[in-house]
């Protein structure tokens, strides 16, 4: 995806960015993301790996899902989660707009 091409409408993009970074602001959710980098996992595997109960994990998975960072599918009685790479690309594109030279312009006086 070219960096100069708009992702979608500014309002939708802003909402995706805000919810994405909010979802990434918790250590448990970061741990979930790290586990899912290896591939799709069911809730029971995530609970075991994180050593937390299913109700606590469900709260964090809901936040990640609402932010669009993970997708889920149900198979039998288990729900499987996987990363939604396109939402990570939205965040990556946003961050790519900040580079080492950002803000290294000639200083301005206030109220010019």
GROMACS .gro file of C-alpha atoms in nm:
model
  112
    1UNK     CA    1   0.000   0.000   0.000
    2UNK     CA    2   0.160   0.331  -0.102
    3UNK     CA    3   0.218   0.563   0.190
    4UNK     CA    4   0.076   0.867   0.010
    5UNK     CA    5  -0.256   0.699  -0.072
    6UNK     CA    6  -0.541   0.769   0.174
    7UNK     CA    7  -0.641   0.462   0.373
    8UNK     CA    8  -1.008   0.554   0.391
    9UNK     CA    9  -1.206   0.856   0.508
   10UNK     CA   10  -1.025   1.069   0.768
   11UNK     CA   11  -1.290   0.999   1.034
   12UNK     CA   12  -1.273   0.622   0.990
   13UNK     CA   13  -0.893   0.630   0.976
   14UNK     CA   14  -0.875   0.837   1.296
   15UNK     CA   15  -1.108   0.594   1.473
   16UNK     CA   16  -0.903   0.293   1.358
   17UNK     CA   17  -0.582   0.455   1.476
   18UNK     CA   18  -0.721   0.554   1.816
   19UNK     CA   19  -0.880   0.215   1.885
   20UNK     CA   20  -0.572   0.033   1.755
   21UNK     CA   21  -0.329   0.213   1.981
   22UNK     CA   22  -0.566   0.187   2.276
   23UNK     CA   23  -0.586  -0.189   2.224
   24UNK     CA   24  -0.207  -0.209   2.214
   25UNK     CA   25  -0.171  -0.018   2.541
   26UNK     CA   26  -0.207  -0.319   2.770
   27UNK     CA   27   0.067  -0.575   2.844
   28UNK     CA   28  -0.174  -0.871   2.828
   29UNK     CA   29  -0.301  -0.763   2.486
   30UNK     CA   30   0.056  -0.721   2.363
   31UNK     CA   31   0.126  -1.076   2.485
   32UNK     CA   32  -0.180  -1.200   2.293
   33UNK     CA   33  -0.054  -1.025   1.978
   34UNK     CA   34   0.290  -1.179   2.023
   35UNK     CA   35   0.141  -1.527   2.057
   36UNK     CA   36  -0.079  -1.478   1.750
   37UNK     CA   37   0.224  -1.374   1.545
   38UNK     CA   38   0.303  -1.746   1.538
   39UNK     CA   39  -0.039  -1.823   1.386
   40UNK     CA   40  -0.400  -1.888   1.474
   41UNK     CA   41  -0.470  -2.009   1.828
   42UNK     CA   42  -0.780  -2.116   2.017
   43UNK     CA   43  -0.886  -1.949   2.340
   44UNK     CA   44  -0.778  -2.248   2.549
   45UNK     CA   45  -0.424  -2.231   2.408
   46UNK     CA   46  -0.407  -1.857   2.474
   47UNK     CA   47  -0.531  -1.907   2.833
   48UNK     CA   48  -0.267  -2.173   2.894
   49UNK     CA   49   0.016  -1.970   2.742
   50UNK     CA   50  -0.077  -1.653   2.932
   51UNK     CA   51  -0.173  -1.836   3.253
   52UNK     CA   52  -0.498  -1.638   3.289
   53UNK     CA   53  -0.858  -1.746   3.312
   54UNK     CA   54  -1.093  -1.738   3.017
   55UNK     CA   55  -1.311  -1.453   3.146
   56UNK     CA   56  -1.011  -1.221   3.184
   57UNK     CA   57  -0.880  -1.319   2.843
   58UNK     CA   58  -1.224  -1.268   2.684
   59UNK     CA   59  -1.221  -0.902   2.792
   60UNK     CA   60  -0.884  -0.846   2.624
   61UNK     CA   61  -0.979  -1.039   2.310
   62UNK     CA   62  -1.296  -0.830   2.282
   63UNK     CA   63  -1.089  -0.511   2.295
   64UNK     CA   64  -0.850  -0.641   2.029
   65UNK     CA   65  -1.139  -0.755   1.811
   66UNK     CA   66  -1.325  -0.423   1.842
   67UNK     CA   67  -1.004  -0.246   1.737
   68UNK     CA   68  -0.988  -0.472   1.433
   69UNK     CA   69  -0.649  -0.615   1.532
   70UNK     CA   70  -0.773  -0.975   1.551
   71UNK     CA   71  -1.033  -1.181   1.371
   72UNK     CA   72  -1.206  -1.488   1.507
   73UNK     CA   73  -1.381  -1.797   1.383
   74UNK     CA   74  -1.575  -2.060   1.569
   75UNK     CA   75  -1.514  -2.429   1.521
   76UNK     CA   76  -1.729  -2.649   1.739
   77UNK     CA   77  -1.724  -2.509   2.088
   78UNK     CA   78  -1.391  -2.327   2.049
   79UNK     CA   79  -1.315  -1.986   1.908
   80UNK     CA   80  -0.991  -1.939   1.717
   81UNK     CA   81  -0.815  -1.603   1.686
   82UNK     CA   82  -0.569  -1.473   1.428
   83UNK     CA   83  -0.411  -1.137   1.352
   84UNK     CA   84  -0.582  -0.899   1.112
   85UNK     CA   85  -0.274  -0.777   0.927
   86UNK     CA   86  -0.459  -0.506   0.735
   87UNK     CA   87  -0.534  -0.317   1.059
   88UNK     CA   88  -0.167  -0.335   1.157
   89UNK     CA   89  -0.089  -0.186   0.815
   90UNK     CA   90  -0.318   0.108   0.898
   91UNK     CA   91  -0.117   0.172   1.216
   92UNK     CA   92   0.211   0.120   1.034
   93UNK     CA   93   0.114   0.368   0.762
   94UNK     CA   94   0.018   0.623   1.026
   95UNK     CA   95   0.352   0.584   1.207
   96UNK     CA   96   0.544   0.597   0.879
   97UNK     CA   97   0.442   0.962   0.856
   98UNK     CA   98   0.674   1.033   1.148
   99UNK     CA   99   1.034   1.015   1.042
  100UNK     CA  100   1.362   1.144   1.190
  101UNK     CA  101   1.331   1.479   1.014
  102UNK     CA  102   0.974   1.538   1.132
  103UNK     CA  103   0.958   1.862   1.327
  104UNK     CA  104   1.315   1.967   1.239
  105UNK     CA  105   1.197   2.282   1.069
  106UNK     CA  106   1.306   2.636   1.142
  107UNK     CA  107   1.156   2.738   1.476
  108UNK     CA  108   0.869   2.985   1.460
  109UNK     CA  109   0.772   3.245   1.708
  110UNK     CA  110   0.432   3.210   1.864
  111UNK     CA  111   0.140   3.387   1.692
  112UNK     CA  112   0.316   3.466   1.364
   0.00000   0.00000   0.00000
